[in-house]
XYZ file of C-alpha atoms in Angstrom:
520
model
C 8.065 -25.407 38.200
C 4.408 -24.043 38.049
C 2.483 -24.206 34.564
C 0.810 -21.396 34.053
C -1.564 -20.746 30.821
C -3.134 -17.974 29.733
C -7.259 -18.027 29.048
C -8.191 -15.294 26.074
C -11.044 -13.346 27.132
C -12.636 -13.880 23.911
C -12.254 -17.853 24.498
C -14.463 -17.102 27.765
C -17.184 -15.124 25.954
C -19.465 -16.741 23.911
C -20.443 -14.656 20.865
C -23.908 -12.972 21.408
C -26.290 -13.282 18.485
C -27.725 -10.463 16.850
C -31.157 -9.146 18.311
C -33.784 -8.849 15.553
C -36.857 -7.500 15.182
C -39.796 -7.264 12.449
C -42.134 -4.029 11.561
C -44.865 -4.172 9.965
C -48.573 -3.147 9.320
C -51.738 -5.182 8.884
C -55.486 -4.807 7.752
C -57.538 -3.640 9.913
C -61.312 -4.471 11.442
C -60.809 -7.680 9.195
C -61.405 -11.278 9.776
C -57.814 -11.915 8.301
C -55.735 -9.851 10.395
C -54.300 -12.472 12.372
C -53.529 -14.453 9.428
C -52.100 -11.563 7.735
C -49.997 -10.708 11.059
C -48.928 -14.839 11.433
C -47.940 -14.929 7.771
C -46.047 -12.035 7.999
C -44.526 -13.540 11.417
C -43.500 -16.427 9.479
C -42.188 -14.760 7.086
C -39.248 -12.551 9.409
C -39.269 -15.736 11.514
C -38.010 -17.542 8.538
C -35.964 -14.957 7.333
C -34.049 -13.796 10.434
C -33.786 -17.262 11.482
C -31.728 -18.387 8.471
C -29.088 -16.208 9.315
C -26.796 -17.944 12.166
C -25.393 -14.719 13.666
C -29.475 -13.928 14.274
C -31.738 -14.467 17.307
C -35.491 -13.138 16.079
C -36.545 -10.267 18.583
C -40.373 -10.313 18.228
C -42.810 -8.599 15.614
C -44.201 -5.119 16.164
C -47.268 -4.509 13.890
C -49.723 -1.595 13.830
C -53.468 -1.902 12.370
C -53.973 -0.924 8.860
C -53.475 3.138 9.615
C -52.228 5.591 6.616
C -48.492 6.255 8.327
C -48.644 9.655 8.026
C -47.914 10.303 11.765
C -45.822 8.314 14.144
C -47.624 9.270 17.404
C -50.975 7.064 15.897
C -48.493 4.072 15.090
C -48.561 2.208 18.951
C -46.974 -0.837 17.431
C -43.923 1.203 16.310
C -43.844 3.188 19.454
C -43.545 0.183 21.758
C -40.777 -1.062 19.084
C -38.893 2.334 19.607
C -39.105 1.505 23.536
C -38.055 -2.360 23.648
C -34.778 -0.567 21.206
C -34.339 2.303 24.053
C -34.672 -0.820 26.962
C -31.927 -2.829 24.935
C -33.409 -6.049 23.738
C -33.496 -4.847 20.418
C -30.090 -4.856 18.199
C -31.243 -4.786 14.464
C -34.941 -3.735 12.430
C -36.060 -4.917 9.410
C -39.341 -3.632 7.958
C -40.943 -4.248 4.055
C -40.303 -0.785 3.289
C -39.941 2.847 3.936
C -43.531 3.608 2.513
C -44.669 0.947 5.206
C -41.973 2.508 8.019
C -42.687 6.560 8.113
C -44.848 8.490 4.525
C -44.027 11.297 6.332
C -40.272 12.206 5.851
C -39.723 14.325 8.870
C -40.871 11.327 11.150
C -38.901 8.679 9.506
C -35.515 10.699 9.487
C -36.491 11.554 13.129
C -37.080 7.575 14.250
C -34.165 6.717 12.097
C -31.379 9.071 13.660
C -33.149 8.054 17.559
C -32.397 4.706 16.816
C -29.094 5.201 15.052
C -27.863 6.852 18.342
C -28.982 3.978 20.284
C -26.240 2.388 17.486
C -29.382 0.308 16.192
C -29.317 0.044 12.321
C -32.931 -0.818 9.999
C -32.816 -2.198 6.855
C -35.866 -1.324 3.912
C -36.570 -4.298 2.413
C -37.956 -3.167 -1.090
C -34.809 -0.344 -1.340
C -32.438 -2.636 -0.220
C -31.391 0.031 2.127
C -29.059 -0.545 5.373
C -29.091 2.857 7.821
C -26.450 1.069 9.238
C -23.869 1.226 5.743
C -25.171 4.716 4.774
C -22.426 7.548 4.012
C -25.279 10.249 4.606
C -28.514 11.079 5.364
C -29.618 12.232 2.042
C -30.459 9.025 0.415
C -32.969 8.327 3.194
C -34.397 11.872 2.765
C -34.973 11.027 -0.938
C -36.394 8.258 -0.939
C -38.895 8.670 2.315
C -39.336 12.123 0.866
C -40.771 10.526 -2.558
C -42.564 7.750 -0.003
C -44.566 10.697 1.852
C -45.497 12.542 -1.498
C -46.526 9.232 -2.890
C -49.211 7.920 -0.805
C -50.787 11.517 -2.006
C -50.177 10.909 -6.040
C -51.196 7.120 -5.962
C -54.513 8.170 -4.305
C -55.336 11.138 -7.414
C -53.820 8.979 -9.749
C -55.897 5.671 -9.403
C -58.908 8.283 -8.211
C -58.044 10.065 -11.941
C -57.771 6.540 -13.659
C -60.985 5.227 -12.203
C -63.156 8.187 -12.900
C -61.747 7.902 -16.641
C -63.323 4.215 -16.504
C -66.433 5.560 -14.860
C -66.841 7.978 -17.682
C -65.607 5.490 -20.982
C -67.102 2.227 -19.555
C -64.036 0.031 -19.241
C -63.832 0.040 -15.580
C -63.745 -3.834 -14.598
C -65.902 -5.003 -11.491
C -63.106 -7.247 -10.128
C -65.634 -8.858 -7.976
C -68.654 -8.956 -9.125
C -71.322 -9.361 -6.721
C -73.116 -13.089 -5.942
C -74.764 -14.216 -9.248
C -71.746 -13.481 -11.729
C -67.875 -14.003 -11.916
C -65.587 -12.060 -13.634
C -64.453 -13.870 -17.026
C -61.894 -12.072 -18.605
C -62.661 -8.452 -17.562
C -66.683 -9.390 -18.250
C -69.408 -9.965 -15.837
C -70.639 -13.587 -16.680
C -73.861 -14.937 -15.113
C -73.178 -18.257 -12.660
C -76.235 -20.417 -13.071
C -76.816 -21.897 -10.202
C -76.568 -18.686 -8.124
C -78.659 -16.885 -10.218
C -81.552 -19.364 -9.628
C -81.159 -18.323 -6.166
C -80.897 -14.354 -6.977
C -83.893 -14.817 -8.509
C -85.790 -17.141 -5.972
C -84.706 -13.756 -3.435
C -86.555 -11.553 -5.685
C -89.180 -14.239 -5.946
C -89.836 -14.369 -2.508
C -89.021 -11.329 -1.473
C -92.442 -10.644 -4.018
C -94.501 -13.084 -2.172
C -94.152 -11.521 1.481
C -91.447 -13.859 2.980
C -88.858 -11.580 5.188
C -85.387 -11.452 4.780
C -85.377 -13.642 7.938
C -87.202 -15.901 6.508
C -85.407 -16.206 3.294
C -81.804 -16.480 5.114
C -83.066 -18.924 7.027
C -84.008 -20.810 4.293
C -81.028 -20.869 2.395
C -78.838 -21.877 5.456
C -81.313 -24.866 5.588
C -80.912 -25.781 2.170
C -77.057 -25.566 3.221
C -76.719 -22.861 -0.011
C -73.486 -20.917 0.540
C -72.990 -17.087 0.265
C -69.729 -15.942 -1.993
C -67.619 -16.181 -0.020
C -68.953 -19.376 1.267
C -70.457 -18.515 4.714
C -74.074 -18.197 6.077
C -76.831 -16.275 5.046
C -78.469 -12.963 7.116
C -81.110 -10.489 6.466
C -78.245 -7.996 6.006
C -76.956 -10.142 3.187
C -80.468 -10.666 1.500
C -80.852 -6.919 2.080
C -77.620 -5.973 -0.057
C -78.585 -8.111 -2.742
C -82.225 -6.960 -3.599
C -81.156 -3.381 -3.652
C -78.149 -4.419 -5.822
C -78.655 -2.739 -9.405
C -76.150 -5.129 -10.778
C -78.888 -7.496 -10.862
C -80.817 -5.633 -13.665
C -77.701 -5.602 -15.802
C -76.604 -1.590 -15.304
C -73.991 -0.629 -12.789
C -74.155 2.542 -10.934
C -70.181 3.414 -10.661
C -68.778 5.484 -7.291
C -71.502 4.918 -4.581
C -69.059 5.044 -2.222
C -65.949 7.236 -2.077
C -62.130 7.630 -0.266
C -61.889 11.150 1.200
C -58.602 12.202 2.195
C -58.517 10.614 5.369
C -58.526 7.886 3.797
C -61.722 6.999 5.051
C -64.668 5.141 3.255
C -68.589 6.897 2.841
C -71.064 6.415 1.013
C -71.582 9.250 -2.058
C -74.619 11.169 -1.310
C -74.175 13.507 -3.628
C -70.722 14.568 -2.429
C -69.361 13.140 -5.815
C -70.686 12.367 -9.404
C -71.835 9.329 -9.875
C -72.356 7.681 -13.242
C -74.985 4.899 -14.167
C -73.557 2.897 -16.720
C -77.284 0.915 -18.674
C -76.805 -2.530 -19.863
C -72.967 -3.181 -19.028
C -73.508 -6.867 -18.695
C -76.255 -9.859 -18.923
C -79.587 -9.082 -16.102
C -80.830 -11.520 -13.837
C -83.680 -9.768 -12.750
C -85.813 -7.421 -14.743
C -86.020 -3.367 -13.816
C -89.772 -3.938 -12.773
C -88.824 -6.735 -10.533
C -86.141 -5.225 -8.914
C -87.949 -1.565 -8.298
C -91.127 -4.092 -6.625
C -88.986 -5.827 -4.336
C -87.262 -2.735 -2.674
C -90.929 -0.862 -2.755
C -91.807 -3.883 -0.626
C -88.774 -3.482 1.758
C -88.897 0.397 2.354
C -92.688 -0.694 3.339
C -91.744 -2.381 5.555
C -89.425 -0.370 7.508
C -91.773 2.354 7.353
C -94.431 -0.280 9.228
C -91.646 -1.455 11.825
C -90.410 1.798 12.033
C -86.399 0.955 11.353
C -86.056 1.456 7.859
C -83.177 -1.539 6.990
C -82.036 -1.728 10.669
C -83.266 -5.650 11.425
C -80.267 -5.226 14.540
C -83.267 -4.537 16.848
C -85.049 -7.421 16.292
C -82.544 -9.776 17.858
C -83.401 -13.180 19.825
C -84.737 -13.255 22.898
C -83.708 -17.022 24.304
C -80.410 -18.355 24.499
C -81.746 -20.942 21.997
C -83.574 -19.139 19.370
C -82.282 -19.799 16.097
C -79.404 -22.375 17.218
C -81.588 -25.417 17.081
C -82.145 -27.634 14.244
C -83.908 -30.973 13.163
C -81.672 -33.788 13.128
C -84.382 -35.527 10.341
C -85.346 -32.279 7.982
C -83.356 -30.075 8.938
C -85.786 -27.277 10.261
C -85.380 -24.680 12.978
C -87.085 -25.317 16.242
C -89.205 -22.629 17.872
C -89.928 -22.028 21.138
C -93.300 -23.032 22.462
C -95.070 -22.617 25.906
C -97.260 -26.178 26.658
C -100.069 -26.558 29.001
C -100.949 -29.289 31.414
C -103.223 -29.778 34.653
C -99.814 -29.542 36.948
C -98.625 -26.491 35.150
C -97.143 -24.690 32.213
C -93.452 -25.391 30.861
C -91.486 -24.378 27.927
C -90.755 -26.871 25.295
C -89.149 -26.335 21.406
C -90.644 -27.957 18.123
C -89.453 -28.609 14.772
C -91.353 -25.676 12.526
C -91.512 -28.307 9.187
C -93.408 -30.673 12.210
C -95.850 -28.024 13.593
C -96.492 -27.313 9.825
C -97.144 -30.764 8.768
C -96.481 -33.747 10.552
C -95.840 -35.937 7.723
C -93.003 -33.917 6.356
C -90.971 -34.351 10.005
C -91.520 -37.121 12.708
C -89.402 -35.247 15.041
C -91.885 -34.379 17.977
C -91.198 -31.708 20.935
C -88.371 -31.502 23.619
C -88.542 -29.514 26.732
C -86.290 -26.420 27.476
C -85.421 -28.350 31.184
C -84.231 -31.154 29.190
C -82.121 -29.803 26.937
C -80.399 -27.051 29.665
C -79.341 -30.055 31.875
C -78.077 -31.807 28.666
C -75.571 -28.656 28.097
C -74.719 -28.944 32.111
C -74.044 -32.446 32.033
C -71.775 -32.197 28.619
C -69.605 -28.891 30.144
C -69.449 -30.649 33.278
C -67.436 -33.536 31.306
C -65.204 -30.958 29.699
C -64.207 -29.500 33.007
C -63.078 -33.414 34.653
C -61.662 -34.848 30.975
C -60.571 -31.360 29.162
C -56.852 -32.964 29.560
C -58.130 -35.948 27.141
C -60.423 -34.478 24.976
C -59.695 -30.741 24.680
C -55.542 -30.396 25.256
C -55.400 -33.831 21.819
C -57.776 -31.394 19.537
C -55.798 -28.371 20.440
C -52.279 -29.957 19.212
C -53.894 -31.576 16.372
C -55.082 -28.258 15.562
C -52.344 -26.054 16.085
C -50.059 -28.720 13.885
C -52.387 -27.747 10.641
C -51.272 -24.338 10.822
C -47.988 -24.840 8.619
C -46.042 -22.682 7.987
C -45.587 -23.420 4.411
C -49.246 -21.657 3.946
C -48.501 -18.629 6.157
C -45.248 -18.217 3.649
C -47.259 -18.914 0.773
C -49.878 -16.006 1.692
C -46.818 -13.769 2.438
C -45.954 -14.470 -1.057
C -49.163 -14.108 -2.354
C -49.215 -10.603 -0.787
C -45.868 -9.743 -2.310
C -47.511 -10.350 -5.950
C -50.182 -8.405 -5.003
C -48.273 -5.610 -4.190
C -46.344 -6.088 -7.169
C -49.316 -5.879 -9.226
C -50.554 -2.647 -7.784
C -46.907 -1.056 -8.876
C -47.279 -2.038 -12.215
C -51.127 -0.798 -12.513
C -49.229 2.519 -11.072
C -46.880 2.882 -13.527
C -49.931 2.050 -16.487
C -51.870 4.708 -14.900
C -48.880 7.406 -15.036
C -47.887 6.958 -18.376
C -51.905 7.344 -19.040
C -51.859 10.385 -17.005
C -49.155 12.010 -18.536
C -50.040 11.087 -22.390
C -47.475 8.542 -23.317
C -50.336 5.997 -23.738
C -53.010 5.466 -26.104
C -55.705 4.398 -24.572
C -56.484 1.027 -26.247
C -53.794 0.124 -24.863
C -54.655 1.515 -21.337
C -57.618 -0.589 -21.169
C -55.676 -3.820 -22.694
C -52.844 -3.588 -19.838
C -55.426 -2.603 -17.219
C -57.581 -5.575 -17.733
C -55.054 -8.305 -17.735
C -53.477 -6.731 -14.688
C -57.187 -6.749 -13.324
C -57.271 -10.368 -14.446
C -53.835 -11.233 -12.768
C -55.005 -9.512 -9.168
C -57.854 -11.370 -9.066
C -56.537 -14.808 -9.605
C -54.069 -13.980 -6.686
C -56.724 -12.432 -5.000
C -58.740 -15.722 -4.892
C -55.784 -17.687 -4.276
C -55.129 -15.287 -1.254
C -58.469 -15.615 0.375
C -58.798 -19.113 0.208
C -55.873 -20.074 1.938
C -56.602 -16.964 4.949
C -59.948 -18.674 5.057
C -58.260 -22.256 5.355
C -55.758 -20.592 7.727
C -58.765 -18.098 9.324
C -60.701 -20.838 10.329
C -58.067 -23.497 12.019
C -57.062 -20.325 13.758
C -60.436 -19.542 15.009
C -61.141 -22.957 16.410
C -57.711 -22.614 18.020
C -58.718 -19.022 19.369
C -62.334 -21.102 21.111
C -60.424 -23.954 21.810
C -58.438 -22.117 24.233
C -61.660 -20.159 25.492
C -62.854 -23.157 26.313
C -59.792 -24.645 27.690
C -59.313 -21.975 30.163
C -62.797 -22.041 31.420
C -63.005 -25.714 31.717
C -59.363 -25.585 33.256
C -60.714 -24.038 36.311
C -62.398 -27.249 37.901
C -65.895 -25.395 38.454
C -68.507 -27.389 37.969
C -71.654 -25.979 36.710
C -75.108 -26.226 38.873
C -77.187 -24.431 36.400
C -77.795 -23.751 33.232
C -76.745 -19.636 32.076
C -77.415 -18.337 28.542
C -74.133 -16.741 28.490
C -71.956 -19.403 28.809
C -74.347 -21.185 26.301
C -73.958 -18.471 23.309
C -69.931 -18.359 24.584
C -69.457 -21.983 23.276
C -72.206 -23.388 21.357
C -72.739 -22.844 17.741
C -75.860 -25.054 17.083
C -77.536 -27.911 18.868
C -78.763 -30.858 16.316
C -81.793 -33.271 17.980
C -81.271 -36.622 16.303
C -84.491 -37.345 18.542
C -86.428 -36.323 22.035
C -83.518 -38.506 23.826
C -80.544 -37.109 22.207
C -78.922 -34.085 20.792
C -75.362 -32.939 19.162
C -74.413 -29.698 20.691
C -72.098 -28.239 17.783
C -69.271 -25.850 19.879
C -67.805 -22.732 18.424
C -63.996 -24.712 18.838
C -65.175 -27.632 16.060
C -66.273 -30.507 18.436
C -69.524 -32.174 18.083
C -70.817 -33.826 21.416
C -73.475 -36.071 21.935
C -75.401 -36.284 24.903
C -78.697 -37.553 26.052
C -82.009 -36.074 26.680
C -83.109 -36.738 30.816
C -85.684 -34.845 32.020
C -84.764 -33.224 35.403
């Protein structure tokens, strides 16, 4: 007789994980963006990846925009369309505030996706569309959401301006010369020496060129530990901080949310000896005389952005022995003119640097013959870096900035709430100020922490980003037969000449290649 046996469906199927997806927003226009966006990637990764029954779905993100209206959010959008295609089963976003602030929007884009039987759970409210009896905690909450991105705004606006006006508001980042200790502007030494050698020189007719140049020599970092420009010099000579009064609100939010500077829109207040000077009032008032002369004489006011370089070179060289710029020169000889760069200490005094001249035709065929060994070993050289470099970026820091921008957002409740209860009269203001300052105090030691972990994080990821610039170009097999600028400023940082037969070109990615000086 025949055996037959019977095959459940279900033992045929294989159980389909859940489909999830991420929302979220990030800063915008910012260096830190992508760090923001990968920690935040790590986080949901992390999180929806814990759960077995989960399969993460991608992250949709929009740029730092206020939320008021869905048709500016694209990120959201293209999430709403990946739900409609199917390959989307569950949301989770931080919050509703981050979701929809305007409550006819976010009831709208929750009951689309709710017909599409695709359920989002708020974070911070601990709120599942999916388990809701009705519709009217949602309204509630997204209603208090839209009305509160208003009140926030007048509120800290109203508990600034009561600072402004009383004296306690606390410069959580002061600018370079001082630290904040404790609520207090506290002079640094060492950077005030160089605050004041700005001044100093400034006085004595150097440019802020020169003076950036300078600095970057000496290998003196800015604040937040980059290079020098005029534009930086600029902001800190017409800095009043530097005289020891603070001029509170040049710049306002209107209700756009945009930034401008106060031209008289808004009252400003000028605060006299809040903290210790660097720089006397006569000194300071000499040194911006001398700038606005010269704008008037070049015509530009502060706008040095016309005055760029004219060589592929200029400004990227450097002596190997002193550490000077080379400048461009044009020799003479019997058979003919050529171009040629010099150390500037050298040209000034020979005794101070060795280092003699190299010619332009040299050093373009040295850059030729190094990208030409990139494009026939990028397989042994560049593909090693880029794993190396790709396995620093951890995720254990990603989560850690995550958290770091959890606290952070946890502080700014609680400053909130302080600023309420002062608002409304159920605090004295002694103990305003107290609160206020050590919450001040708190977001600025996780504000530190913050940035220098997305600068650790910022910079692997920029190599990574050149890396794979340079990857791709040198992938192609072309190999070069002259020299271009462009491709030059595309990968090059800096060139170093140890001496007239070799040089380190420094690329944008992090290598450091030597090659040798021929003369074609």
């Amino acid at each position: 007789m025949k055996r037959i046996t019977k095959i459940e469906e279900n033992m045929l199927l294989e159980k389909r994980k859940l489909r999830v997806a991420a929302y979220c927003r990030v800063s915008t226009a910012r260096d830190e963006q992508l760090v923001s966006l990968a920690a935040q990637k790590a986080h949901y990764e992390n999180y929806i990846k814990s759960n077995d029954e989960w399969e993460f779905a991608g992250l949709y993100y929009d740029e730092g925009i206020s939320g008021t209206k869905k048709e500016k959010r694209d990120g959201l959008l293209a999430m709403v369309a990946a739900c409609e295609r199917g390959t989307i089963d569950f949301v989770i976003t931080k919050s509703i505030s981050r979701f929809a602030r305007n409550t006819t929007d976010c009831l709208e884009l929750v009951r689309k996706l709710l017909d599409l039987n695709i359920y989002i759970y708020f974070e911070k409210e601990n709120l599942n569309t999916g388990s809701m009896e009705s519709e009217l905690m949602l309204s509630i909450l997204s209603s208090l959401a839209e009305s509160e991105s208003v009140s926030i705004s007048e509120n800290e606006k109203w508990g600034i301006k009561r600072r402004f006006q009383n004296g306690t508001f606390i410069i959580s980042y002061p600018p370079y010369g001082y630290d904040n200790v404790d609520g207090e502007m506290v002079i640094v030494p060492e950077q005030a020496e160089i605050v004041k050698q700005i001044f100093a020189d400034t006085l004595a007719g150097k440019s802020t060129h020169e003076i950036a140049d300078e600095l970057n020599e000496r290998g003196v970092a800015t604040k937040k530990g980059g290079h020098w420009t005029p534009g930086t010099i600029n902001a800190i000579i017409g800095n009043e901080k530097y005289t020891g009064d603070v001029l509170f609100q040049k710049t306002y939010t209107d209700s756009s949310f945009n930034r401008h500077q106060n031209r008289g829109e808004l009252d400003q207040y000028l605060m006299q000896d809040h903290h210790e000077a660097i720089i006397s009032k006569e000194e300071f008032e000499l040194a911006n005389a001398v700038l606005k002369q010269r704008g008037r004489e070049k015509g530009n006011g502060y706008d040095t952005g016309r005055y760029q370089n004219r060589y592929g070179f200029s400004g990227r060289i450097c002596c190997g022995e002193c550490g000077g710029k080379y400048k461009r020169r044009m020799h003479y000889k019997p058979s003919g003119q050529y171009v040629a760069w010099a150390c500037a200490n050298h040209l000034k005094d020979k005794e101070s640097c060795s280092q003699k001249y190299i010619t332009d035709d040299a050093l373009k065929l040295a850059f030729v013959t190094m990208m030409n060994k990139l494009v026939f070993g990028h397989q042994m050289v560049l593909l090693p870096l880029l794993q190396s470099l790709r396995g620093l970026n951890d995720q254990s820091r990603l989560l850690k900035i995550e958290e770091l921008e959890t606290a952070i957002e946890k502080n700014k409740e609680q400053k909130q709430v302080l600023t309420n209860l002062m608002a409304s009269g159920y605090l004295e203001p002694a103990l305003f100020n107290k609160e206020s300052n050590e919450l001040a105090a708190e977001a600025e030691t996780l504000r530190q922490e913050k940035d220098g972990l997305m600068r650790s994080v910022n910079g692997d990821m920029a190599k990574i980003e050149e890396l794979q610039r340079l990857l791709r170009f040198t992938s192609k097999g072309t190999m070069m037969t002259e020299f271009d600028d462009e491709t030059f400023l595309s990968f090059a940082e800096w060139i170093t000449v140890l001496s007239r037969k070799e040089v380190v070109f420094e690329l944008k990615c992090g290598l450091s290649l030597k090659e040798r000086l021929v003369e074609p």
